[in-house]
Short mmCIF file of C-alpha atoms and ligand atoms in Angstrom, two decimals:
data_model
loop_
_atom_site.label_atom_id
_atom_site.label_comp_id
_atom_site.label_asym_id
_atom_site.label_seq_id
_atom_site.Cartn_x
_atom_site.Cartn_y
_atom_site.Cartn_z
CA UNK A 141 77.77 -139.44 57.96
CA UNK A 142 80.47 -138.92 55.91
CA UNK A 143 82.81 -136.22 56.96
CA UNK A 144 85.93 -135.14 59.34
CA UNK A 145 84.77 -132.68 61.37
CA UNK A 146 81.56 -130.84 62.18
CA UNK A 147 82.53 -127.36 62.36
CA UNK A 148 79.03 -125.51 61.40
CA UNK A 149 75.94 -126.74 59.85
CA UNK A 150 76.41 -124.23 57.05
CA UNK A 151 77.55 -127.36 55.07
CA UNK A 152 74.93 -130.09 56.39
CA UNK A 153 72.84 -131.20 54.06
CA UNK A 154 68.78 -131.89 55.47
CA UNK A 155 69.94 -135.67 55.01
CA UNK A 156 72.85 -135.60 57.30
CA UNK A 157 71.07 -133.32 59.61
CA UNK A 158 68.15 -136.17 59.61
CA UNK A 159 71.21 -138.84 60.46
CA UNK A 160 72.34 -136.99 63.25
CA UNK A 161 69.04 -136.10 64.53
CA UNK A 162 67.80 -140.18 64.22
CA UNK A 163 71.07 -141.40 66.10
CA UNK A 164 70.41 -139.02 68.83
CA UNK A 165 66.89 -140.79 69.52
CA UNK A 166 68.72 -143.73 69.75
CA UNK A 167 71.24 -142.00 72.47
CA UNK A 168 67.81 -140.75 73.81
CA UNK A 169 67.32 -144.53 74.43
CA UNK A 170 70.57 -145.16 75.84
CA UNK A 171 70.40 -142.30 78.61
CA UNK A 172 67.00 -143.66 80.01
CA UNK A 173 68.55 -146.81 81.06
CA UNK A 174 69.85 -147.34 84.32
CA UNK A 175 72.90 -147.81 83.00
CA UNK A 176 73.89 -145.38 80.89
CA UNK A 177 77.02 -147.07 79.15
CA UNK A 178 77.42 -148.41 75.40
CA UNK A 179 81.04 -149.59 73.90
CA UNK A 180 81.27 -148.13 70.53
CA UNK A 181 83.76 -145.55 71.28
CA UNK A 182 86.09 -147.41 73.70
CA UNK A 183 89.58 -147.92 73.23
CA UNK A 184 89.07 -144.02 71.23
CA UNK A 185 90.17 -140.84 72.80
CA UNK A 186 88.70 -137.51 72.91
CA UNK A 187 89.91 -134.08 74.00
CA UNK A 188 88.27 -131.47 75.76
CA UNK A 189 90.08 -128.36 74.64
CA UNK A 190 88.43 -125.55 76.01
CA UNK A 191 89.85 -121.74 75.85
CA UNK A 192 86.68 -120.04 76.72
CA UNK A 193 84.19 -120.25 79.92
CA UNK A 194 81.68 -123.17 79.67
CA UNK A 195 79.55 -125.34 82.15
CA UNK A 196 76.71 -127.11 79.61
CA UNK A 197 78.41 -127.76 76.97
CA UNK A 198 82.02 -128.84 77.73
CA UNK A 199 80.18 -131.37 80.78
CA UNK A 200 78.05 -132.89 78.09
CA UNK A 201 80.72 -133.21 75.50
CA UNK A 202 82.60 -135.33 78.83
CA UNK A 203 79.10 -137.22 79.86
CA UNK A 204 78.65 -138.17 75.94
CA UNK A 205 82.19 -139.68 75.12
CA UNK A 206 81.85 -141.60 79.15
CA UNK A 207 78.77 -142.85 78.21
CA UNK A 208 80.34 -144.31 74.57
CA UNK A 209 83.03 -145.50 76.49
CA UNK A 210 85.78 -143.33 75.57
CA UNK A 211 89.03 -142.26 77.32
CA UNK A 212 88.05 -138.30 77.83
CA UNK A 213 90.84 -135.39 78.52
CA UNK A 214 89.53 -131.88 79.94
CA UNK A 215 92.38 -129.13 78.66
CA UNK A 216 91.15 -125.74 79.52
CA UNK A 217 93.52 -122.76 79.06
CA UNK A 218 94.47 -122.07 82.46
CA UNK A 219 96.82 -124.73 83.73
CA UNK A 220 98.22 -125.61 80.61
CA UNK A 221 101.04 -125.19 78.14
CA UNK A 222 98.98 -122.52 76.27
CA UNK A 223 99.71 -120.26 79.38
CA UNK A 224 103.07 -120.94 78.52
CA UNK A 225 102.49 -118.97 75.71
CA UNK A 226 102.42 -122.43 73.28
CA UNK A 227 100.68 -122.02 70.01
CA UNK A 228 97.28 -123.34 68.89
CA UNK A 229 99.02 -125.32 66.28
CA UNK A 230 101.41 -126.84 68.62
CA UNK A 231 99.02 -127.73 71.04
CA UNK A 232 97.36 -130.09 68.29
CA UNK A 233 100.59 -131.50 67.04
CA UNK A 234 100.98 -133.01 71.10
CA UNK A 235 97.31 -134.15 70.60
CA UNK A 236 97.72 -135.59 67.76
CA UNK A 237 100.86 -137.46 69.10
CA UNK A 238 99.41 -138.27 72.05
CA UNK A 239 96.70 -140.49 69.80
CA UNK A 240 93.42 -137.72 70.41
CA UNK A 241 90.79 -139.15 67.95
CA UNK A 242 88.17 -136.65 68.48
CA UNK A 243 88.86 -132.72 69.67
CA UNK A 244 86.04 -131.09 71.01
CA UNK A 245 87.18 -127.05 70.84
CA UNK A 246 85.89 -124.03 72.01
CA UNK A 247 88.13 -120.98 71.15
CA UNK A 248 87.22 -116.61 71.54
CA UNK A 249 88.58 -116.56 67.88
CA UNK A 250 86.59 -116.97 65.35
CA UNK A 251 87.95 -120.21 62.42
CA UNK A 252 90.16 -121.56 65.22
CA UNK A 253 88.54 -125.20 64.72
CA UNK A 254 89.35 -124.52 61.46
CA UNK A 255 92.73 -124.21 61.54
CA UNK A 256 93.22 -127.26 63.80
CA UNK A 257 90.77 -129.28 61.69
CA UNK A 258 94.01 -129.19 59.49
CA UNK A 259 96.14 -129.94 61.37
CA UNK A 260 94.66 -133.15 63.23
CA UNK A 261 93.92 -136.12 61.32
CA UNK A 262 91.03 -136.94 63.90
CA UNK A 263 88.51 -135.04 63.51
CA UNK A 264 87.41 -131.50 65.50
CA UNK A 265 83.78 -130.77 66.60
CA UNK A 266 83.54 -127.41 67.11
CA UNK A 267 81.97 -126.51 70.72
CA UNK A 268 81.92 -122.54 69.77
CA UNK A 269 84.03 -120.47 67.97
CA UNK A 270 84.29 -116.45 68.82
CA UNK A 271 80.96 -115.03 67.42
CA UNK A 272 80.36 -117.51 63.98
CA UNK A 273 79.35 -120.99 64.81
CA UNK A 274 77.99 -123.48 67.77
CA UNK A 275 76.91 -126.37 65.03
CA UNK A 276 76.42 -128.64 68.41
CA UNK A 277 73.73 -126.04 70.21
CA UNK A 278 71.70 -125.71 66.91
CA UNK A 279 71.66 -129.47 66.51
CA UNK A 280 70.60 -130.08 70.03
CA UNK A 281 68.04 -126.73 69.26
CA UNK A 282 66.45 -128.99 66.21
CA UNK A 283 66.19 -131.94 68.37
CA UNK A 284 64.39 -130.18 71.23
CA UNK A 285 62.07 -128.64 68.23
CA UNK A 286 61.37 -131.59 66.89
CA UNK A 287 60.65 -133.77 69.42
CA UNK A 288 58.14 -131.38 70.80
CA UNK A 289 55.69 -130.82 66.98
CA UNK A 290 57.48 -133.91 65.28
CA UNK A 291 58.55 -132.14 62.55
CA UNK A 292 60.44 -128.45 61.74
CA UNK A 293 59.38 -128.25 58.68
CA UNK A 294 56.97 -124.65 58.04
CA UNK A 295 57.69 -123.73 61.88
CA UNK A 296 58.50 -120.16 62.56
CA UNK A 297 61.27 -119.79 65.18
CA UNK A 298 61.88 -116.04 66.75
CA UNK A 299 64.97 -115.40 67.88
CA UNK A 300 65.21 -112.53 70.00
CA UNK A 301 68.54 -110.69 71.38
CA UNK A 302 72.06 -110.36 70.91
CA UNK A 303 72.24 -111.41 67.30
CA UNK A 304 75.23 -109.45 66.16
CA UNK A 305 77.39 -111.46 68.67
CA UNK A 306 75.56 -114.88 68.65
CA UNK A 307 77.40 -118.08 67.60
CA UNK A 308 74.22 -119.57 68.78
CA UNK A 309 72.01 -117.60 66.41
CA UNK A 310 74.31 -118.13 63.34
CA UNK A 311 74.33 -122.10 63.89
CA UNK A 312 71.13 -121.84 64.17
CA UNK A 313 69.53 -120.02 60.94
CA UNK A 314 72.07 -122.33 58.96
CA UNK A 315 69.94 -125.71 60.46
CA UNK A 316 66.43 -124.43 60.87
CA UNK A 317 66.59 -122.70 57.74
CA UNK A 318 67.79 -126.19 56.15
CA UNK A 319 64.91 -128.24 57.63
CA UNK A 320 62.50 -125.96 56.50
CA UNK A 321 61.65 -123.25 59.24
CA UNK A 322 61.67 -119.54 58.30
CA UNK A 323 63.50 -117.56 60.74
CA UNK A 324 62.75 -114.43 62.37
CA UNK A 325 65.80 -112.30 63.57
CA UNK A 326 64.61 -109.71 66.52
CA UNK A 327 66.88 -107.46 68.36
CA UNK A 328 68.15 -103.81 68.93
CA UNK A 329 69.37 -102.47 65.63
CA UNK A 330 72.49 -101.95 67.17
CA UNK A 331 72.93 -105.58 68.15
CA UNK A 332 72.03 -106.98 64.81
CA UNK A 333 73.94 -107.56 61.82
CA UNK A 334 74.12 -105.85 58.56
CA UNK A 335 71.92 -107.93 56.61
CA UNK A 336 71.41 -106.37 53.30
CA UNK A 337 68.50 -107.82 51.27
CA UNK A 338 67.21 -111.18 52.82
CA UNK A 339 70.06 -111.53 55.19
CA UNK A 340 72.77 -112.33 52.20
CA UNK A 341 75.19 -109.46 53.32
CA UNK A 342 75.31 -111.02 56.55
CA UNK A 343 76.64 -114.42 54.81
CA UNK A 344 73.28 -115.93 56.36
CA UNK A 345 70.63 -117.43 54.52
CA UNK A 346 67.13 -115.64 54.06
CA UNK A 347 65.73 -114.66 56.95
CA UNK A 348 63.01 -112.48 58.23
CA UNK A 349 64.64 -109.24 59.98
CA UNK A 350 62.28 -107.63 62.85
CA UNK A 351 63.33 -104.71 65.17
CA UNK A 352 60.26 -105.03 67.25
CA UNK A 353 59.37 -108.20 69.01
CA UNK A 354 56.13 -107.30 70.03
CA UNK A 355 55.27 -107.00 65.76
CA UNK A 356 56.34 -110.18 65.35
CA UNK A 357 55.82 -112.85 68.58
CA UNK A 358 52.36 -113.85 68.05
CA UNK A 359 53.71 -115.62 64.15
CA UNK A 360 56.36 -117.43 66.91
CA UNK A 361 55.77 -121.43 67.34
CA UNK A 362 59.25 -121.58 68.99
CA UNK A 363 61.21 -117.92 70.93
CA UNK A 364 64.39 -118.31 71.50
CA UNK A 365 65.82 -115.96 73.77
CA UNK A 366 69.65 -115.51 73.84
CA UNK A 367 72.17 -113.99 75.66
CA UNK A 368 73.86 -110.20 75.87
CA UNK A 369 77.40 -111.66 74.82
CA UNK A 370 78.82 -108.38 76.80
CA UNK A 371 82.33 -110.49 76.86
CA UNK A 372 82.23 -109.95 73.68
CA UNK A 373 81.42 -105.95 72.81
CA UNK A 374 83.79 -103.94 72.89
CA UNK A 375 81.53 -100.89 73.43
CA UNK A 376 78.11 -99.81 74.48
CA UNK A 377 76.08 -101.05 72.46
CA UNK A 378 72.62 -100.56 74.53
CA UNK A 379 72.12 -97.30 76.18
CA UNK A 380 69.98 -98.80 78.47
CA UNK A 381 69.55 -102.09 79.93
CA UNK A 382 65.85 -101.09 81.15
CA UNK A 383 65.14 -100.14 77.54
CA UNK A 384 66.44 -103.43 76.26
CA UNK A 385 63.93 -105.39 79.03
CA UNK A 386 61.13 -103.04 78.05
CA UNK A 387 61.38 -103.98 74.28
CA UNK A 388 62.97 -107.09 73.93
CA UNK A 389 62.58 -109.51 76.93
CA UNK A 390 60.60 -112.75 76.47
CA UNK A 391 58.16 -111.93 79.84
CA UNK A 392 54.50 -113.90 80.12
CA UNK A 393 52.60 -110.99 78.26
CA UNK A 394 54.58 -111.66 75.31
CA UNK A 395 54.96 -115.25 75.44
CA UNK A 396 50.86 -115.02 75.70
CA UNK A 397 50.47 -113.54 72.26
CA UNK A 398 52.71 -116.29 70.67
CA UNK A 399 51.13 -118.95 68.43
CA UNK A 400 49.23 -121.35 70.57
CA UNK A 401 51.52 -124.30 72.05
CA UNK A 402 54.59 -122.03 71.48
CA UNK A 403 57.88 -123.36 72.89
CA UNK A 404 60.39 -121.04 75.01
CA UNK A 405 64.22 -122.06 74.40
CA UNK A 406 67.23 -120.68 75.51
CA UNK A 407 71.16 -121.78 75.09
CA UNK A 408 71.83 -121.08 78.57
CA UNK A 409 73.73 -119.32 80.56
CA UNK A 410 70.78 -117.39 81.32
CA UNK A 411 70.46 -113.75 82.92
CA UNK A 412 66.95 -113.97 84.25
CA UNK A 413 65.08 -110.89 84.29
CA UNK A 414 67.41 -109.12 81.63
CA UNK A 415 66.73 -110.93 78.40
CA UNK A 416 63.76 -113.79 79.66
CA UNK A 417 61.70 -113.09 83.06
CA UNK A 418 62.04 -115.85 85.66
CA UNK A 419 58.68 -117.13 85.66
CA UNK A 420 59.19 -117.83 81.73
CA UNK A 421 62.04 -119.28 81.81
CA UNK A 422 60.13 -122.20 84.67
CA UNK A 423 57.51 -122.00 82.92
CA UNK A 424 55.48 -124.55 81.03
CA UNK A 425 56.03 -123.03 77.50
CA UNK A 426 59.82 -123.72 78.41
CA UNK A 427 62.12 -126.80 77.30
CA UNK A 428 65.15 -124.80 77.92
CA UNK A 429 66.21 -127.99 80.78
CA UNK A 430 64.95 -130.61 77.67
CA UNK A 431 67.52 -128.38 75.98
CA UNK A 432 70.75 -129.16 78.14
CA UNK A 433 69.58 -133.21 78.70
CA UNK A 434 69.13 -133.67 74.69
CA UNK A 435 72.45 -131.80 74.30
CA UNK A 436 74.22 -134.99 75.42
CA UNK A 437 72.49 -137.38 73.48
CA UNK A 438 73.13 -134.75 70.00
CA UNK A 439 76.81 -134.84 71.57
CA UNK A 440 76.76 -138.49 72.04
CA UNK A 441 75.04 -138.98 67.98
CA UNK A 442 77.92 -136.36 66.73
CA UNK A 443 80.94 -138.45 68.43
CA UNK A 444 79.56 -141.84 67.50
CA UNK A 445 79.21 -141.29 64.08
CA UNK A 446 82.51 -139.13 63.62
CA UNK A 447 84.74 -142.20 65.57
CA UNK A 448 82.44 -144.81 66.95
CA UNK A 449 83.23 -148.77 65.64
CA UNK A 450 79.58 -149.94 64.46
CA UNK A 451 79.01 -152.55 67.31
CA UNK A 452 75.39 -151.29 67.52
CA UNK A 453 74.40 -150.22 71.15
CA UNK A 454 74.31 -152.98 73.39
CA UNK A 455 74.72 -152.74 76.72
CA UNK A 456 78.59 -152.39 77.91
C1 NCD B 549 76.23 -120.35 74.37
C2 NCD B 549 77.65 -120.14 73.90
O1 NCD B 549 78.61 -120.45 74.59
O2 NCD B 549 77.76 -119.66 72.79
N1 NCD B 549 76.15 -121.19 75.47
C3 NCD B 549 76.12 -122.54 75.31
O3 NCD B 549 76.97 -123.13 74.69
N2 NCD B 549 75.08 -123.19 75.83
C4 NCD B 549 75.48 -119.10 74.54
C5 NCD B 549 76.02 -118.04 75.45
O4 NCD B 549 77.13 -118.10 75.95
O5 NCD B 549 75.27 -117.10 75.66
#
């Protein structure tokens, strides 16, 4: 892999996707040892720099670089300089003189790992930024999907729920769309996008548009169910959250009528019983806990080839 920073997968090609995706089987390897530790990143730092809530993603990012050996630094917004009222760009400049190789960002606005990417001449994986991108949950998505059928390729993936506000969703029509899966978009009109023809307006690839999951679930081999990002509307968007359960939620009797062998996912955090019923969500269609364990080995792939020395992976 050949680049800086991995800020969305809007600019992956299926090649690099494949590389990313083939080194995370190998970190697959690596985390069924019993002990989970392999050199290539020692000696290399990388920064946690996290302005917005996060359990999953910001522990894996800290469990991948420990298990390649790096030093790791947590910086979350409370308890820092940036309550201090310090600027984003300032806050890199110390990084950068305080020798971070890799920072791993999460930010509420959207193109903040942008403008950091240049700034820092390490490079910047973006964990999340405002509503556009979360390249590191689609790639860990793909994984999960492909690990399951052995191959993405002609696999129709639902996505159900909050689309307008999804980082999640965006990241991932951009990857399964490159690999080769059509993509269904369900939700609320009010909590989708404008999409124009084919999804263009929307700066998305094509995509298939559905306002009615029950029309379109049983075409699902993967439903993704995501999130209400209500952190992130700023006003009522669903008159009624017992409408949006009666319509939308991913419950057994829909998950029934999906294609046989269908796969449940979900980015986590979940609210069970709003937008996926408990019993789903444990159930055997789900992977959503393959989900969070192959999110360290994607995070663990992503770091190794953005800093790692090519020692191979020999036991530390
Ligand atoms: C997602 C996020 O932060 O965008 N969570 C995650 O990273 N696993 C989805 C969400 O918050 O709903």
């Amino acid at each position: 892999m050949d680049r800086k920073d991995v800020l969305d997968l809007d600019d992956f090609s299926a090649e690099e996707i494949d590389e990313v995706l083939a080194t995370a089987e190998a970190m697959r390897e690596v985390l069924s040892r019993p002990i989970r530790r392999v050199p290539p990143l020692r000696g290399k730092t990388i920064v946690n720099l996290f302005y917005e809530a996060s359990t999953r993603t910001r522990i894996s990012f800290e469990l991948a670089a420990k298990n390649l050996s790096a030093d790791v630094v947590n910086i979350t917004a409370t308890g820092s300089s940036v309550e201090k009222g310090e600027s984003l760009v300032d806050t890199i400049k110390t990084l950068q003189a305080l020798g971070a190789d890799v920072v791993v960002m999460r930010h509420s606005m959207a193109g903040a790992p942008y403008l950091v990417a240049q700034h820092l001449r390490g490079s910047v994986v973006n964990a999340g930024d405002g509503c556009h991108a979360h390249p590191t949950q689609a790639l860990l998505d793909l994984f999960t999907i492909r690990q399951k059928f052995g191959f993405i390729r002609g696999l129709t993936v639902v996505i159900v729920g909050d689309i307008l506000y999804s980082r999640v969703a965006r990241s991932d029509v951009w990857g399964l769309t490159r690999m080769g899966a059509q993509v269904i978009l369900c939700g609320p009109p009010t909590l989708m996008p404008d999409f124009g023809v084919n999804g263009h307006r929307a700066g998305l690839p094509p995509v298939e548009i559905c306002y009615d999951l029950d029309r379109c679930i049983h075409r699902a081999d993967v439903v993704m169910a995501l999130r209400i990002q209500r952190e992130r509307q700023t006003g009522g968007l669903l008159p009624s959250l017992r409408e949006y359960i009666n319509l939308y939620q991913v419950n057994a009797a829909r998950v029934e009528k999906a294609r046989p062998g269908a796969l449940v996912m979900h980015p986590g955090p979940m609210n069970e019983g709003i937008e996926i019923a408990p019993d789903v969500a444990r159930g055997s269609r789900s992977v959503i806990e393959e989900q969070v364990t192959n999110g360290v080995a994607i995070r663990m792939a992503l770091l190794f080839l953005l800093a790692g020395e090519r020692v191979g992976l020999a036991v530390a």
